[in-house]
């Protein structure tokens, strides 16, 4: 479909107009020269280096799975440096057209992305919301060059037709959609706090033995009496609470399994049941949707193992940097990330008999568990965890299981709320992306859109 056909076939409300994206914004490509970051320039902490896999469905850039480059390499880059508020747009591959708004104070983009920067700051938000909408997303396919590998360029997207509301509506529309974005961001920040609290509580009770140490010193209780009384009054000769014992995950397991994929792989399968691999797992409430693959429903229904159910803990079984296992663990609940899905052969699905699943998630997320996973991983070029390694992970277990139930009552709601918030953010992003097309088509008025936002945000 040509640009002219697209514009003429799309009716706008009175006083709205069309403009080309190139008339409204400038485009900055990533550096493609000799200074393009290599694998040796990647570091655990540094300057963000953004690629297509970092764009989340909510329009945010993933912080948990972000890649980083050295400051030295960043300073040498001649192009592709981002600013806060920049629009990051995918030009190539299966995620073509995906759109995000940058919130990092600095960073750089990979060559598969382009930075869109409006010439008028008042339009920056509007362009972002439009490109993220279903109509905006459809532009990528309409303007794609039609090759086997989807591909766009800054020159091509500069021809995108962009609808413009009158000035007296532009700001209210952006404010309306930004309110949904703000709620999505609040959910993200709330999740960070909740998970940090859950991990801190678990670490204090079951790793550092804080309550027992406090009782041994005669300190005042800092927990509810019914919980405080369950902790021993002293440490034993091994430095653990009296009566507690060392256990291994193998002693507690009720399920330890992986899934599978069809013979020949899943390339080209664009619908069906989501099949989650290690590359999508981050942590509770965080998931890399851009990496999701699918298996046919018939195949899924015949799988004897690997069906994920509410409360499952999933462990990144293998992969990461060459020669280094980078463990990742998540906890599934509240229909997040999917109401129905399975795992492939690179992910362990784990359930236990005596530990609650939220407690298991916290246990496997500790520094000690991560260290053990790295030490127990086998393989040199591509290290991974086998069943024996998972079963060998050790931890200190309380002798009174009432304490585990008490911990679940405190920690479980925090972990579940993380997934609930993330699911809510997906809903909010869908509402946000649908409102603008409805305003453009005249299906909904601005005052009615405000009521919709009030109802969901």
XYZ file of C-alpha atoms in Angstrom:
457
model
C 0.000 0.000 0.000
C 1.416 3.356 -0.961
C 1.611 6.353 1.297
C -1.069 8.198 -0.642
C -3.483 5.267 -0.488
C -2.960 4.912 3.235
C -3.653 8.577 3.888
C -6.631 8.952 1.605
C -8.309 5.812 2.933
C -8.095 6.971 6.543
C -10.663 9.510 7.666
C -9.843 11.856 10.509
C -12.033 13.979 12.768
C -12.617 17.538 11.665
C -9.581 19.820 12.051
C -7.148 16.863 12.202
C -4.476 16.829 9.466
C -1.884 14.465 8.009
C 1.880 15.037 7.940
C 4.885 12.916 7.054
C 7.022 11.683 9.953
C 10.073 13.140 8.232
C 8.500 16.598 8.430
C 8.052 16.246 12.180
C 11.174 14.454 13.377
C 14.812 13.658 12.727
C 16.333 10.172 12.735
C 19.571 8.906 14.252
C 20.954 5.517 13.287
C 23.279 3.418 15.406
C 26.998 3.488 14.724
C 27.808 0.905 12.032
C 31.513 1.631 11.787
C 34.642 0.205 13.365
C 33.597 1.464 16.795
C 30.461 -0.723 16.882
C 30.578 -2.573 20.233
C 31.873 -6.133 20.066
C 31.224 -8.873 22.606
C 34.403 -7.926 24.458
C 32.984 -4.445 25.051
C 29.971 -5.861 26.925
C 30.094 -5.560 30.713
C 27.768 -6.300 33.630
C 27.534 -2.626 34.568
C 28.190 0.309 32.296
C 26.368 2.360 29.657
C 23.125 0.822 28.286
C 23.427 -0.661 24.792
C 19.885 -1.151 23.512
C 18.795 -3.772 20.996
C 15.457 -5.061 19.721
C 15.108 -7.642 22.512
C 14.943 -4.919 25.146
C 11.640 -3.436 23.935
C 8.790 -4.514 26.204
C 5.107 -4.762 25.175
C 4.348 -1.859 27.518
C 6.619 0.450 25.491
C 9.349 0.463 28.118
C 12.946 -0.643 27.758
C 13.799 -3.653 29.894
C 16.158 -2.795 32.711
C 16.669 -6.341 33.929
C 17.924 -7.798 30.651
C 19.708 -4.685 29.431
C 23.125 -5.046 27.797
C 25.904 -2.673 28.801
C 29.090 -1.480 27.154
C 32.208 0.071 28.579
C 32.406 3.822 29.030
C 35.465 3.819 26.769
C 33.557 2.215 23.875
C 30.552 4.508 24.389
C 32.726 7.614 24.159
C 34.137 6.392 20.821
C 30.718 5.927 19.218
C 30.049 8.469 16.508
C 26.305 7.886 16.256
C 23.297 6.324 17.944
C 23.540 7.983 21.360
C 20.174 8.392 23.054
C 18.637 11.043 25.267
C 15.795 10.736 27.801
C 12.457 10.819 25.994
C 13.832 9.620 22.656
C 11.696 7.158 20.709
C 13.479 3.892 19.967
C 12.104 2.131 16.882
C 12.931 -1.337 15.517
C 13.936 -1.461 11.846
C 14.652 -5.132 11.259
C 13.730 -8.686 12.173
C 10.698 -10.260 13.807
C 10.211 -7.246 16.106
C 10.042 -4.756 13.225
C 8.024 -1.675 14.180
C 8.251 -2.224 17.931
C 8.407 1.090 19.737
C 9.707 2.221 23.109
C 10.412 5.470 24.903
C 13.837 5.820 26.436
C 14.170 6.738 30.106
C 17.889 6.090 30.544
C 19.989 9.241 31.083
C 22.387 8.019 28.404
C 23.000 5.012 26.204
C 23.411 3.829 22.637
C 21.379 1.787 20.175
C 22.251 -1.242 18.073
C 22.233 -0.918 14.278
C 18.832 -2.667 14.092
C 17.184 0.341 15.760
C 16.718 3.999 14.965
C 16.195 6.991 17.251
C 13.225 9.228 16.408
C 13.490 12.737 17.827
C 10.645 15.203 17.177
C 11.617 18.705 16.113
C 8.823 20.098 18.287
C 8.966 18.704 21.822
C 5.163 18.927 22.057
C 4.909 16.233 19.378
C 7.399 13.772 20.873
C 4.870 12.051 23.107
C 2.159 12.047 20.461
C 4.408 10.417 17.849
C 5.402 7.750 20.370
C 1.787 6.972 21.261
C 0.790 6.822 17.594
C 3.645 4.517 16.547
C 2.843 2.217 19.496
C -0.848 2.042 18.543
C -2.236 -0.771 16.317
C -2.439 1.625 13.360
C 1.107 2.812 13.958
C 2.348 -0.761 14.312
C 0.719 -1.719 11.017
C 2.836 0.865 9.207
C 5.931 -1.311 9.605
C 4.373 -4.143 7.583
C 2.895 -1.773 4.987
C 6.230 -0.065 4.348
C 8.441 -3.161 4.703
C 10.496 -3.951 1.600
C 8.932 -7.415 1.354
C 12.204 -9.363 1.648
C 12.559 -12.603 3.621
C 14.079 -10.581 6.460
C 11.729 -7.701 7.374
C 13.604 -4.472 6.889
C 13.020 -0.721 7.131
C 15.245 2.331 7.024
C 15.119 5.882 8.324
C 14.405 7.030 4.763
C 11.399 4.730 4.521
C 9.865 5.551 7.902
C 10.288 9.269 7.192
C 7.381 8.755 4.751
C 5.045 7.424 7.443
C 1.771 9.422 7.496
C 1.172 10.834 10.961
C -2.254 12.209 11.998
C -2.131 15.486 13.886
C -4.905 16.748 16.160
C -5.511 20.493 16.520
C -3.254 22.170 19.048
C -6.001 22.546 21.639
C -6.447 18.746 21.646
C -2.808 17.677 21.322
C -1.806 18.356 24.921
C -4.953 16.854 26.523
C -4.589 13.680 24.434
C -0.944 13.275 25.438
C -1.762 13.964 29.081
C -4.486 11.337 28.941
C -2.256 8.650 27.471
C 0.645 9.655 29.700
C -1.555 8.972 32.747
C -1.689 5.325 31.648
C 2.062 5.313 31.061
C 2.606 6.754 34.534
C 0.535 3.955 36.072
C 2.610 1.398 34.154
C 5.766 3.011 35.511
C 4.307 3.060 39.039
C 3.601 -0.676 38.734
C 7.214 -1.262 37.713
C 8.603 0.743 40.620
C 6.175 -0.907 43.044
C 7.341 -4.318 41.845
C 10.960 -3.365 42.429
C 10.096 -2.405 46.000
C 7.950 -5.488 46.673
C 10.518 -7.929 45.370
C 13.331 -6.207 47.237
C 11.275 -6.434 50.437
C 10.448 -10.115 49.877
C 14.076 -10.986 49.220
C 15.262 -8.931 52.204
C 12.819 -10.691 54.546
C 13.826 -14.116 53.264
C 17.523 -13.287 53.573
C 17.110 -11.949 57.114
C 15.116 -14.958 58.334
C 16.693 -17.882 56.480
C 20.178 -16.781 55.375
C 21.446 -14.268 57.945
C 19.259 -15.701 60.761
C 18.522 -12.167 61.967
C 15.708 -12.995 64.430
C 17.743 -15.745 66.112
C 20.811 -13.512 66.376
C 18.666 -10.742 67.840
C 17.088 -13.079 70.387
C 20.524 -14.415 71.361
C 21.637 -10.828 72.073
C 18.485 -10.068 74.038
C 17.257 -7.482 71.524
C 13.648 -6.379 71.391
C 11.378 -8.327 69.008
C 10.923 -6.810 65.561
C 8.359 -9.332 64.306
C 4.835 -10.213 65.350
C 4.867 -12.334 68.544
C 3.445 -15.426 66.778
C 6.382 -15.350 64.346
C 9.049 -14.220 66.791
C 8.327 -17.147 69.112
C 8.987 -19.665 66.303
C 12.657 -18.684 65.941
C 15.258 -20.453 68.134
C 16.955 -18.447 70.867
C 20.532 -19.285 69.882
C 22.841 -20.454 67.086
C 24.491 -23.876 67.118
C 28.206 -24.601 66.688
C 27.812 -24.420 62.887
C 26.354 -20.915 63.052
C 22.780 -21.863 62.177
C 19.710 -21.634 64.435
C 19.440 -24.433 67.011
C 17.477 -27.368 65.604
C 17.682 -26.197 61.980
C 19.342 -28.520 59.495
C 21.093 -28.485 56.150
C 18.980 -29.804 53.311
C 19.263 -30.050 49.542
C 16.664 -29.209 46.942
C 16.571 -32.858 45.902
C 15.037 -33.749 49.277
C 12.170 -31.296 48.810
C 11.225 -31.707 45.133
C 7.894 -32.933 43.847
C 8.398 -31.753 40.225
C 11.609 -31.214 38.269
C 11.060 -31.290 34.529
C 11.669 -29.562 31.227
C 9.442 -29.279 28.194
C 10.201 -29.802 24.523
C 9.650 -28.408 21.056
C 8.428 -30.052 17.844
C 10.935 -31.885 15.713
C 12.410 -29.313 13.399
C 11.997 -26.452 15.876
C 9.498 -23.627 16.109
C 10.745 -21.297 13.374
C 7.854 -19.901 11.379
C 5.189 -20.756 13.974
C 3.540 -17.435 14.789
C 0.531 -18.587 16.793
C -0.540 -21.381 19.108
C 0.589 -21.912 22.704
C 3.525 -19.819 24.002
C 6.662 -21.922 24.489
C 9.021 -20.212 26.916
C 12.770 -20.560 26.625
C 15.592 -19.446 28.870
C 16.032 -16.182 26.987
C 12.615 -14.917 28.188
C 13.091 -15.563 31.909
C 14.146 -12.600 34.045
C 12.473 -12.611 37.474
C 9.024 -12.362 39.026
C 6.924 -9.788 37.176
C 9.543 -9.441 34.416
C 9.422 -11.332 31.128
C 11.010 -10.823 27.687
C 7.939 -11.112 25.463
C 9.884 -10.320 22.282
C 11.644 -13.691 22.575
C 8.450 -15.750 22.858
C 8.034 -18.683 20.493
C 4.953 -20.874 19.927
C 4.065 -24.532 19.523
C 0.893 -25.827 17.832
C -1.988 -26.545 20.215
C -2.080 -30.223 19.163
C 1.585 -30.584 20.078
C 1.016 -28.812 23.389
C -1.929 -31.056 24.298
C 0.192 -34.171 23.742
C 3.140 -32.968 25.856
C 3.497 -35.141 28.949
C 5.807 -32.656 30.657
C 6.466 -28.937 30.610
C 2.922 -27.580 31.036
C 3.220 -24.549 33.345
C 0.688 -24.055 36.119
C 0.014 -21.302 38.641
C 2.727 -21.160 41.294
C 5.473 -22.822 39.259
C 9.063 -21.686 39.666
C 11.011 -21.641 36.402
C 14.802 -21.747 36.216
C 16.985 -20.682 33.310
C 18.678 -24.041 32.683
C 21.511 -23.098 30.338
C 22.863 -20.330 28.156
C 24.156 -16.881 28.962
C 27.579 -15.622 28.009
C 29.945 -18.150 26.397
C 31.703 -19.937 29.222
C 29.504 -18.410 31.914
C 26.114 -19.443 33.253
C 23.934 -16.442 34.097
C 21.155 -17.896 36.303
C 17.654 -16.475 36.160
C 14.583 -17.545 38.124
C 10.939 -16.545 37.899
C 7.661 -17.345 39.636
C 4.410 -17.750 37.707
C 1.041 -16.610 39.065
C -2.002 -14.424 38.365
C -1.923 -15.347 34.666
C 1.420 -13.621 34.128
C 3.157 -13.908 31.755
C 0.468 -16.069 30.059
C -2.702 -17.790 31.191
C -1.593 -20.973 29.415
C 1.894 -21.866 28.222
C 4.703 -24.398 28.348
C 8.486 -24.440 28.654
C 11.004 -25.852 26.231
C 13.994 -28.068 26.953
C 16.097 -25.151 28.217
C 13.921 -24.345 31.246
C 13.305 -26.314 34.441
C 9.810 -26.291 35.926
C 10.120 -26.836 39.697
C 7.715 -27.537 42.546
C 8.466 -28.697 46.092
C 6.682 -30.668 48.786
C 7.450 -28.738 51.964
C 8.504 -25.289 50.717
C 5.835 -22.972 49.371
C 6.463 -21.796 45.818
C 7.032 -18.100 46.719
C 9.578 -19.247 49.334
C 11.222 -21.485 46.721
C 11.471 -18.499 44.383
C 13.172 -16.401 47.064
C 15.502 -19.255 47.978
C 16.652 -19.754 44.379
C 17.057 -15.993 43.929
C 19.631 -15.608 46.721
C 23.263 -14.868 45.964
C 24.175 -18.183 47.577
C 21.865 -20.158 45.265
C 23.166 -18.284 42.197
C 26.735 -18.999 43.267
C 25.924 -22.692 43.671
C 24.269 -22.813 40.246
C 27.349 -21.319 38.628
C 29.620 -23.764 40.474
C 27.428 -26.761 39.649
C 26.993 -25.897 35.965
C 28.599 -28.327 33.539
C 30.020 -27.653 30.102
C 32.715 -25.243 28.982
C 31.576 -23.441 25.824
C 27.922 -23.373 26.915
C 27.596 -24.210 30.623
C 24.258 -25.449 31.918
C 22.440 -27.054 34.822
C 21.376 -30.682 34.743
C 18.927 -32.389 37.101
C 21.696 -33.531 39.438
C 22.968 -29.971 39.791
C 19.531 -28.599 40.672
C 18.994 -31.330 43.239
C 22.398 -30.570 44.794
C 21.588 -26.949 45.740
C 21.778 -26.754 49.531
C 20.119 -24.448 52.045
C 19.311 -24.250 55.749
C 15.872 -25.567 56.689
C 13.916 -24.720 59.878
C 12.788 -27.700 61.928
C 9.405 -26.086 62.627
C 7.402 -25.886 59.399
C 5.048 -23.372 60.989
C 7.815 -20.873 60.343
C 7.715 -21.665 56.617
C 3.954 -21.167 56.580
C 4.407 -17.884 58.439
C 7.002 -16.768 55.901
C 4.669 -17.652 53.052
C 1.895 -15.574 54.638
C 4.225 -12.554 54.663
C 6.184 -13.046 51.439
C 3.629 -14.790 49.217
C 1.276 -11.803 48.769
C 4.233 -9.567 47.845
C 5.416 -11.944 45.125
C 1.899 -12.505 43.788
C 1.271 -8.776 43.660
C 4.331 -8.324 41.431
C 2.750 -10.568 38.808
C -0.638 -8.936 39.319
C 0.889 -5.495 38.725
C 2.681 -6.686 35.596
C -0.502 -8.178 34.202
C -2.249 -4.892 34.948
C 0.478 -3.035 33.046
C -0.126 -5.174 29.968
C -3.822 -4.312 30.132
C -3.046 -0.610 30.593
C -0.706 -0.608 27.588
C -3.394 -2.208 25.418
C -5.937 0.395 26.518
C -3.411 3.163 25.834
C -2.621 1.836 22.377
C -6.304 1.469 21.424
C -7.512 4.864 22.651
C -5.654 6.933 20.067
C -7.064 5.053 17.023
C -10.565 5.413 18.495
C -10.034 9.153 18.936
C -8.734 9.385 15.376
C -11.722 7.537 13.932
C -14.234 9.523 15.952
C -15.471 6.378 17.706
C -14.805 8.008 21.050
C -14.646 11.615 22.191
C -11.914 13.048 24.377
C -14.240 13.384 27.371
C -15.276 9.716 27.042
C -11.632 8.668 26.733
C -10.926 10.471 30.003
C -13.581 8.360 31.708
C -11.999 5.181 30.327
C -8.606 6.181 31.725
C -10.119 7.026 35.095
C -11.688 3.573 35.178
C -8.488 1.611 34.542
C -5.784 3.837 36.013
